[in-house]
Amino acid sequence: MDWSIDNSSLLSASVDGTARLWRCDQGTCIRTITSSHPLTAVRFQPMNNNVCVAGDEEGVLRGYNLSTGKPLSGSRERVSNSLTCLEFGPNSSILWASNNKGQIFSVSVNMLTCQLKKVKCTSIPGGGSVVSLAVRAGHPSPLLLASSTSDLIFMFNIDKDVLLLVRKCSAKFNGLPIRSVFCPIATAQRGGVLSYQAVLMDLC
């Protein structure tokens, strides 16, 4: 799921092959996108919330116009195996896409046409399906956080379209997949992380 810039709308993806745009104040679906394959991840284009990118279990990314619900011409790219997570980088020109084989791909995004092109692949140590991605602006470079079913959390520096591993830690919670985000109250120097069980970890 993904929130719009103004938090008025919510975008969801489903294994029934649909992505739905929800108006939060009314609790109603105002647009349905239909795909021939189960959709596993979806994100608003940060600079234009009238556009979204969805990924499916066949490993295909596609851009859609949310006003019409139709796919955008030329906005399709086959990435890899079943996609699990999508996350835009800080400048919105790079989309990070992960799969169920422990791989994270950088995908260039044309800001005007939403044309997509796979650029590079990073394999996380230990393998396993990547179950969450989170990006945070940082200094001197942005950071990407990834969690996997191998009970590991990774923090990478983002250098344009390349990921450079900074930290790795083990985190096991009752055998359940770990989904992690950067802690919003942590300072830029400390780099705290929140797991889905609200446990704070220090990766620095």
PDB file of C-alpha atoms in Angstrom:
ATOM      1  CA  MET A   1       0.000   0.000   0.000  1.00  0.00           C
ATOM      2  CA  ASP A   2       1.046   3.592  -0.499  1.00  0.00           C
ATOM      3  CA  TRP A   3      -0.265   6.982   0.620  1.00  0.00           C
ATOM      4  CA  SER A   4      -0.652   9.964  -1.691  1.00  0.00           C
ATOM      5  CA  ILE A   5       1.405  13.106  -1.042  1.00  0.00           C
ATOM      6  CA  ASP A   6      -1.475  14.826   0.767  1.00  0.00           C
ATOM      7  CA  ASN A   7      -2.554  11.633   2.599  1.00  0.00           C
ATOM      8  CA  SER A   8      -6.044  11.904   1.104  1.00  0.00           C
ATOM      9  CA  SER A   9      -5.782   8.713  -0.948  1.00  0.00           C
ATOM     10  CA  LEU A  10      -4.481   5.197  -0.453  1.00  0.00           C
ATOM     11  CA  LEU A  11      -3.254   2.854  -3.173  1.00  0.00           C
ATOM     12  CA  SER A  12      -3.460  -0.909  -2.677  1.00  0.00           C
ATOM     13  CA  ALA A  13      -2.357  -3.954  -4.690  1.00  0.00           C
ATOM     14  CA  SER A  14      -3.938  -7.397  -4.527  1.00  0.00           C
ATOM     15  CA  VAL A  15      -3.288 -10.951  -5.661  1.00  0.00           C
ATOM     16  CA  ASP A  16      -6.687 -10.818  -7.384  1.00  0.00           C
ATOM     17  CA  GLY A  17      -4.917  -8.809 -10.094  1.00  0.00           C
ATOM     18  CA  THR A  18      -6.235  -5.396  -9.142  1.00  0.00           C
ATOM     19  CA  ALA A  19      -4.791  -2.176  -7.775  1.00  0.00           C
ATOM     20  CA  ARG A  20      -7.317   0.147  -6.157  1.00  0.00           C
ATOM     21  CA  LEU A  21      -7.278   3.848  -5.390  1.00  0.00           C
ATOM     22  CA  TRP A  22      -9.180   4.659  -2.191  1.00  0.00           C
ATOM     23  CA  ARG A  23     -10.542   8.002  -1.032  1.00  0.00           C
ATOM     24  CA  CYS A  24      -9.763   7.919   2.680  1.00  0.00           C
ATOM     25  CA  ASP A  25     -12.322  10.432   3.965  1.00  0.00           C
ATOM     26  CA  GLN A  26     -15.159   8.424   2.405  1.00  0.00           C
ATOM     27  CA  GLY A  27     -13.695   4.927   2.559  1.00  0.00           C
ATOM     28  CA  THR A  28     -14.618   4.351  -1.075  1.00  0.00           C
ATOM     29  CA  CYS A  29     -12.737   2.943  -4.056  1.00  0.00           C
ATOM     30  CA  ILE A  30     -12.598   5.588  -6.785  1.00  0.00           C
ATOM     31  CA  ARG A  31     -10.465   3.740  -9.353  1.00  0.00           C
ATOM     32  CA  THR A  32      -9.653   0.099 -10.120  1.00  0.00           C
ATOM     33  CA  ILE A  33      -6.714  -1.037 -12.233  1.00  0.00           C
ATOM     34  CA  THR A  34      -6.888  -4.553 -13.638  1.00  0.00           C
ATOM     35  CA  SER A  35      -3.918  -6.757 -14.501  1.00  0.00           C
ATOM     36  CA  SER A  36      -3.735 -10.242 -16.008  1.00  0.00           C
ATOM     37  CA  HIS A  37      -1.438 -11.340 -13.158  1.00  0.00           C
ATOM     38  CA  PRO A  38      -1.592 -10.988  -9.364  1.00  0.00           C
ATOM     39  CA  LEU A  39      -0.218  -7.595  -8.296  1.00  0.00           C
ATOM     40  CA  THR A  40       2.274  -7.755  -5.435  1.00  0.00           C
ATOM     41  CA  ALA A  41       3.429  -4.134  -5.005  1.00  0.00           C
ATOM     42  CA  VAL A  42       2.367  -0.623  -6.004  1.00  0.00           C
ATOM     43  CA  ARG A  43       3.650   2.940  -5.527  1.00  0.00           C
ATOM     44  CA  PHE A  44       2.515   6.441  -6.426  1.00  0.00           C
ATOM     45  CA  GLN A  45       4.952   8.354  -8.620  1.00  0.00           C
ATOM     46  CA  PRO A  46       6.080  10.870  -5.968  1.00  0.00           C
ATOM     47  CA  MET A  47       6.171  13.889  -8.282  1.00  0.00           C
ATOM     48  CA  ASN A  48       2.839  13.079  -9.944  1.00  0.00           C
ATOM     49  CA  ASN A  49       0.224  11.232  -7.895  1.00  0.00           C
ATOM     50  CA  ASN A  50      -1.889  10.799 -11.016  1.00  0.00           C
ATOM     51  CA  VAL A  51       0.592   8.079 -12.011  1.00  0.00           C
ATOM     52  CA  CYS A  52       1.499   4.845 -10.248  1.00  0.00           C
ATOM     53  CA  VAL A  53       3.833   1.913 -10.865  1.00  0.00           C
ATOM     54  CA  ALA A  54       2.688  -1.623 -10.086  1.00  0.00           C
ATOM     55  CA  GLY A  55       4.653  -4.878  -9.983  1.00  0.00           C
ATOM     56  CA  ASP A  56       3.315  -8.412 -10.398  1.00  0.00           C
ATOM     57  CA  GLU A  57       4.278 -11.951  -9.517  1.00  0.00           C
ATOM     58  CA  GLU A  58       5.670 -12.467 -13.029  1.00  0.00           C
ATOM     59  CA  GLY A  59       8.335  -9.826 -12.323  1.00  0.00           C
ATOM     60  CA  VAL A  60       6.845  -7.137 -14.588  1.00  0.00           C
ATOM     61  CA  LEU A  61       6.642  -3.429 -13.734  1.00  0.00           C
ATOM     62  CA  ARG A  62       4.048  -1.243 -15.437  1.00  0.00           C
ATOM     63  CA  GLY A  63       3.037   2.399 -15.131  1.00  0.00           C
ATOM     64  CA  TYR A  64      -0.634   3.401 -14.990  1.00  0.00           C
ATOM     65  CA  ASN A  65      -2.646   6.589 -15.362  1.00  0.00           C
ATOM     66  CA  LEU A  66      -4.854   6.794 -12.275  1.00  0.00           C
ATOM     67  CA  SER A  67      -7.350   9.129 -13.969  1.00  0.00           C
ATOM     68  CA  THR A  68      -8.213   6.491 -16.556  1.00  0.00           C
ATOM     69  CA  GLY A  69      -6.988   3.281 -14.914  1.00  0.00           C
ATOM     70  CA  LYS A  70      -5.184   2.430 -18.146  1.00  0.00           C
ATOM     71  CA  PRO A  71      -1.524   1.414 -18.606  1.00  0.00           C
ATOM     72  CA  LEU A  72       0.810   4.094 -19.922  1.00  0.00           C
ATOM     73  CA  SER A  73       2.223   3.523 -23.385  1.00  0.00           C
ATOM     74  CA  GLY A  74       5.841   2.358 -23.252  1.00  0.00           C
ATOM     75  CA  SER A  75       5.808   2.057 -19.457  1.00  0.00           C
ATOM     76  CA  ARG A  76       6.532  -1.641 -19.068  1.00  0.00           C
ATOM     77  CA  GLU A  77       9.681  -3.460 -17.965  1.00  0.00           C
ATOM     78  CA  ARG A  78      10.288  -7.090 -17.050  1.00  0.00           C
ATOM     79  CA  VAL A  79      12.597  -7.111 -14.038  1.00  0.00           C
ATOM     80  CA  SER A  80      12.921 -10.618 -12.628  1.00  0.00           C
ATOM     81  CA  ASN A  81      11.058 -13.144 -10.489  1.00  0.00           C
ATOM     82  CA  SER A  82       7.975 -12.326  -8.464  1.00  0.00           C
ATOM     83  CA  LEU A  83       8.275  -8.743  -7.239  1.00  0.00           C
ATOM     84  CA  THR A  84       7.746  -8.143  -3.535  1.00  0.00           C
ATOM     85  CA  CYS A  85       8.384  -4.434  -2.803  1.00  0.00           C
ATOM     86  CA  LEU A  86       8.734  -1.096  -4.578  1.00  0.00           C
ATOM     87  CA  GLU A  87      10.251   2.132  -3.246  1.00  0.00           C
ATOM     88  CA  PHE A  88      11.166   5.346  -5.037  1.00  0.00           C
ATOM     89  CA  GLY A  89      14.501   7.022  -4.360  1.00  0.00           C
ATOM     90  CA  PRO A  90      14.711  10.588  -3.016  1.00  0.00           C
ATOM     91  CA  ASN A  91      14.754  12.264  -6.453  1.00  0.00           C
ATOM     92  CA  SER A  92      12.015   9.974  -7.866  1.00  0.00           C
ATOM     93  CA  SER A  93      14.075   9.111 -10.973  1.00  0.00           C
ATOM     94  CA  ILE A  94      15.106   5.715  -9.564  1.00  0.00           C
ATOM     95  CA  LEU A  95      12.674   3.038  -8.429  1.00  0.00           C
ATOM     96  CA  TRP A  96      13.972   0.226  -6.244  1.00  0.00           C
ATOM     97  CA  ALA A  97      12.259  -3.130  -6.836  1.00  0.00           C
ATOM     98  CA  SER A  98      12.869  -6.324  -4.873  1.00  0.00           C
ATOM     99  CA  ASN A  99      11.906  -9.919  -5.537  1.00  0.00           C
ATOM    100  CA  ASN A 100      11.449 -13.257  -3.786  1.00  0.00           C
ATOM    101  CA  LYS A 101      15.021 -14.355  -4.624  1.00  0.00           C
ATOM    102  CA  GLY A 102      16.865 -11.822  -2.452  1.00  0.00           C
ATOM    103  CA  GLN A 103      17.558  -9.341  -5.247  1.00  0.00           C
ATOM    104  CA  ILE A 104      17.066  -5.560  -5.362  1.00  0.00           C
ATOM    105  CA  PHE A 105      16.964  -3.815  -8.757  1.00  0.00           C
ATOM    106  CA  SER A 106      17.436  -0.176  -9.629  1.00  0.00           C
ATOM    107  CA  VAL A 107      14.982   0.908 -12.328  1.00  0.00           C
ATOM    108  CA  SER A 108      15.266   4.285 -14.036  1.00  0.00           C
ATOM    109  CA  VAL A 109      11.989   6.200 -14.372  1.00  0.00           C
ATOM    110  CA  ASN A 110      11.382   8.924 -16.938  1.00  0.00           C
ATOM    111  CA  MET A 111       9.613  11.668 -14.992  1.00  0.00           C
ATOM    112  CA  LEU A 112       7.481  12.765 -17.974  1.00  0.00           C
ATOM    113  CA  THR A 113       6.527   9.491 -19.654  1.00  0.00           C
ATOM    114  CA  CYS A 114       7.084   6.995 -16.803  1.00  0.00           C
ATOM    115  CA  GLN A 115       9.159   4.886 -19.169  1.00  0.00           C
ATOM    116  CA  LEU A 116      10.921   2.207 -17.111  1.00  0.00           C
ATOM    117  CA  LYS A 117      14.342   0.633 -17.635  1.00  0.00           C
ATOM    118  CA  LYS A 118      16.122  -1.900 -15.433  1.00  0.00           C
ATOM    119  CA  VAL A 119      19.627  -0.695 -14.588  1.00  0.00           C
ATOM    120  CA  LYS A 120      21.451  -2.759 -11.940  1.00  0.00           C
ATOM    121  CA  CYS A 121      20.885  -5.708  -9.605  1.00  0.00           C
ATOM    122  CA  THR A 122      22.119  -6.192  -6.029  1.00  0.00           C
ATOM    123  CA  SER A 123      21.865  -9.596  -4.331  1.00  0.00           C
ATOM    124  CA  ILE A 124      21.534  -9.446  -0.562  1.00  0.00           C
ATOM    125  CA  PRO A 125      23.748 -11.756   1.540  1.00  0.00           C
ATOM    126  CA  GLY A 126      21.854 -14.741   2.904  1.00  0.00           C
ATOM    127  CA  GLY A 127      19.210 -14.717   0.197  1.00  0.00           C
ATOM    128  CA  GLY A 128      15.555 -15.101   1.109  1.00  0.00           C
ATOM    129  CA  SER A 129      12.621 -13.066  -0.105  1.00  0.00           C
ATOM    130  CA  VAL A 130      12.880  -9.297   0.439  1.00  0.00           C
ATOM    131  CA  VAL A 131       9.776  -8.324   2.423  1.00  0.00           C
ATOM    132  CA  SER A 132      10.262  -4.576   2.897  1.00  0.00           C
ATOM    133  CA  LEU A 133      12.153  -1.615   1.433  1.00  0.00           C
ATOM    134  CA  ALA A 134      12.453   1.885   2.891  1.00  0.00           C
ATOM    135  CA  VAL A 135      14.388   4.922   1.648  1.00  0.00           C
ATOM    136  CA  ARG A 136      15.547   7.906   3.685  1.00  0.00           C
ATOM    137  CA  ALA A 137      17.414  10.999   2.612  1.00  0.00           C
ATOM    138  CA  GLY A 138      20.766  11.065   4.359  1.00  0.00           C
ATOM    139  CA  HIS A 139      24.135  12.759   4.409  1.00  0.00           C
ATOM    140  CA  PRO A 140      26.420  12.331   2.546  1.00  0.00           C
ATOM    141  CA  SER A 141      24.135   9.933   0.613  1.00  0.00           C
ATOM    142  CA  PRO A 142      20.579   8.568   0.838  1.00  0.00           C
ATOM    143  CA  LEU A 143      19.994   5.252   2.588  1.00  0.00           C
ATOM    144  CA  LEU A 144      17.957   2.168   1.696  1.00  0.00           C
ATOM    145  CA  LEU A 145      16.747  -0.314   4.293  1.00  0.00           C
ATOM    146  CA  ALA A 146      15.846  -3.886   3.306  1.00  0.00           C
ATOM    147  CA  SER A 147      14.479  -6.769   5.361  1.00  0.00           C
ATOM    148  CA  SER A 148      14.405 -10.398   4.271  1.00  0.00           C
ATOM    149  CA  THR A 149      12.865 -13.717   5.269  1.00  0.00           C
ATOM    150  CA  SER A 150      16.365 -14.880   6.203  1.00  0.00           C
ATOM    151  CA  ASP A 151      15.895 -12.826   9.429  1.00  0.00           C
ATOM    152  CA  LEU A 152      18.351 -10.158   8.328  1.00  0.00           C
ATOM    153  CA  ILE A 153      18.083  -6.382   8.017  1.00  0.00           C
ATOM    154  CA  PHE A 154      20.394  -4.506   5.644  1.00  0.00           C
ATOM    155  CA  MET A 155      21.225  -0.830   5.339  1.00  0.00           C
ATOM    156  CA  PHE A 156      22.743   0.451   2.079  1.00  0.00           C
ATOM    157  CA  ASN A 157      24.151   3.747   0.923  1.00  0.00           C
ATOM    158  CA  ILE A 158      22.573   4.804  -2.379  1.00  0.00           C
ATOM    159  CA  ASP A 159      25.113   6.002  -4.954  1.00  0.00           C
ATOM    160  CA  LYS A 160      22.928   7.034  -7.921  1.00  0.00           C
ATOM    161  CA  ASP A 161      21.627   3.619  -9.096  1.00  0.00           C
ATOM    162  CA  VAL A 162      24.047   1.481  -7.059  1.00  0.00           C
ATOM    163  CA  LEU A 163      23.643   0.056  -3.524  1.00  0.00           C
ATOM    164  CA  LEU A 164      26.650  -0.102  -1.173  1.00  0.00           C
ATOM    165  CA  LEU A 165      26.193  -2.254   1.935  1.00  0.00           C
ATOM    166  CA  VAL A 166      26.797  -0.320   5.175  1.00  0.00           C
ATOM    167  CA  ARG A 167      25.310  -2.481   7.945  1.00  0.00           C
ATOM    168  CA  LYS A 168      23.796  -5.929   8.398  1.00  0.00           C
ATOM    169  CA  CYS A 169      22.107  -7.242  11.513  1.00  0.00           C
ATOM    170  CA  SER A 170      20.190 -10.341  12.527  1.00  0.00           C
ATOM    171  CA  ALA A 171      16.668  -9.928  13.883  1.00  0.00           C
ATOM    172  CA  LYS A 172      14.374 -12.870  14.582  1.00  0.00           C
ATOM    173  CA  PHE A 173      10.818 -12.454  15.866  1.00  0.00           C
ATOM    174  CA  ASN A 174       8.900 -15.694  16.440  1.00  0.00           C
ATOM    175  CA  GLY A 175       9.675 -16.969  12.948  1.00  0.00           C
ATOM    176  CA  LEU A 176       7.632 -14.195  11.275  1.00  0.00           C
ATOM    177  CA  PRO A 177       8.896 -12.037   8.391  1.00  0.00           C
ATOM    178  CA  ILE A 178      10.440  -8.750   9.525  1.00  0.00           C
ATOM    179  CA  ARG A 179       9.252  -5.506   7.950  1.00  0.00           C
ATOM    180  CA  SER A 180      11.287  -2.482   8.897  1.00  0.00           C
ATOM    181  CA  VAL A 181      11.254   1.280   8.364  1.00  0.00           C
ATOM    182  CA  PHE A 182      13.514   4.108   9.454  1.00  0.00           C
ATOM    183  CA  CYS A 183      12.500   5.540  12.799  1.00  0.00           C
ATOM    184  CA  PRO A 184      11.112   9.060  12.173  1.00  0.00           C
ATOM    185  CA  ILE A 185      12.298  10.332  15.572  1.00  0.00           C
ATOM    186  CA  ALA A 186      15.887   9.126  15.219  1.00  0.00           C
ATOM    187  CA  THR A 187      18.550  11.666  14.318  1.00  0.00           C
ATOM    188  CA  ALA A 188      20.320  11.562  10.967  1.00  0.00           C
ATOM    189  CA  GLN A 189      23.500  10.492  12.756  1.00  0.00           C
ATOM    190  CA  ARG A 190      21.995   7.536  14.598  1.00  0.00           C
ATOM    191  CA  GLY A 191      19.872   5.855  11.931  1.00  0.00           C
ATOM    192  CA  GLY A 192      17.325   4.046  14.094  1.00  0.00           C
ATOM    193  CA  VAL A 193      15.060   1.401  12.601  1.00  0.00           C
ATOM    194  CA  LEU A 194      11.580   0.269  13.615  1.00  0.00           C
ATOM    195  CA  SER A 195      10.539  -3.331  13.020  1.00  0.00           C
ATOM    196  CA  TYR A 196       6.895  -4.359  12.606  1.00  0.00           C
ATOM    197  CA  GLN A 197       6.820  -5.174  16.332  1.00  0.00           C
ATOM    198  CA  ALA A 198       7.872  -1.609  17.165  1.00  0.00           C
ATOM    199  CA  VAL A 199      11.343  -2.680  18.304  1.00  0.00           C
ATOM    200  CA  LEU A 200      14.021  -0.012  17.891  1.00  0.00           C
ATOM    201  CA  MET A 201      17.379  -1.112  16.511  1.00  0.00           C
ATOM    202  CA  ASP A 202      20.512   0.975  16.162  1.00  0.00           C
ATOM    203  CA  LEU A 203      22.299   0.183  12.886  1.00  0.00           C
ATOM    204  CA  CYS A 204      25.109   2.682  13.450  1.00  0.00           C
TER     205      CYS A 204
END
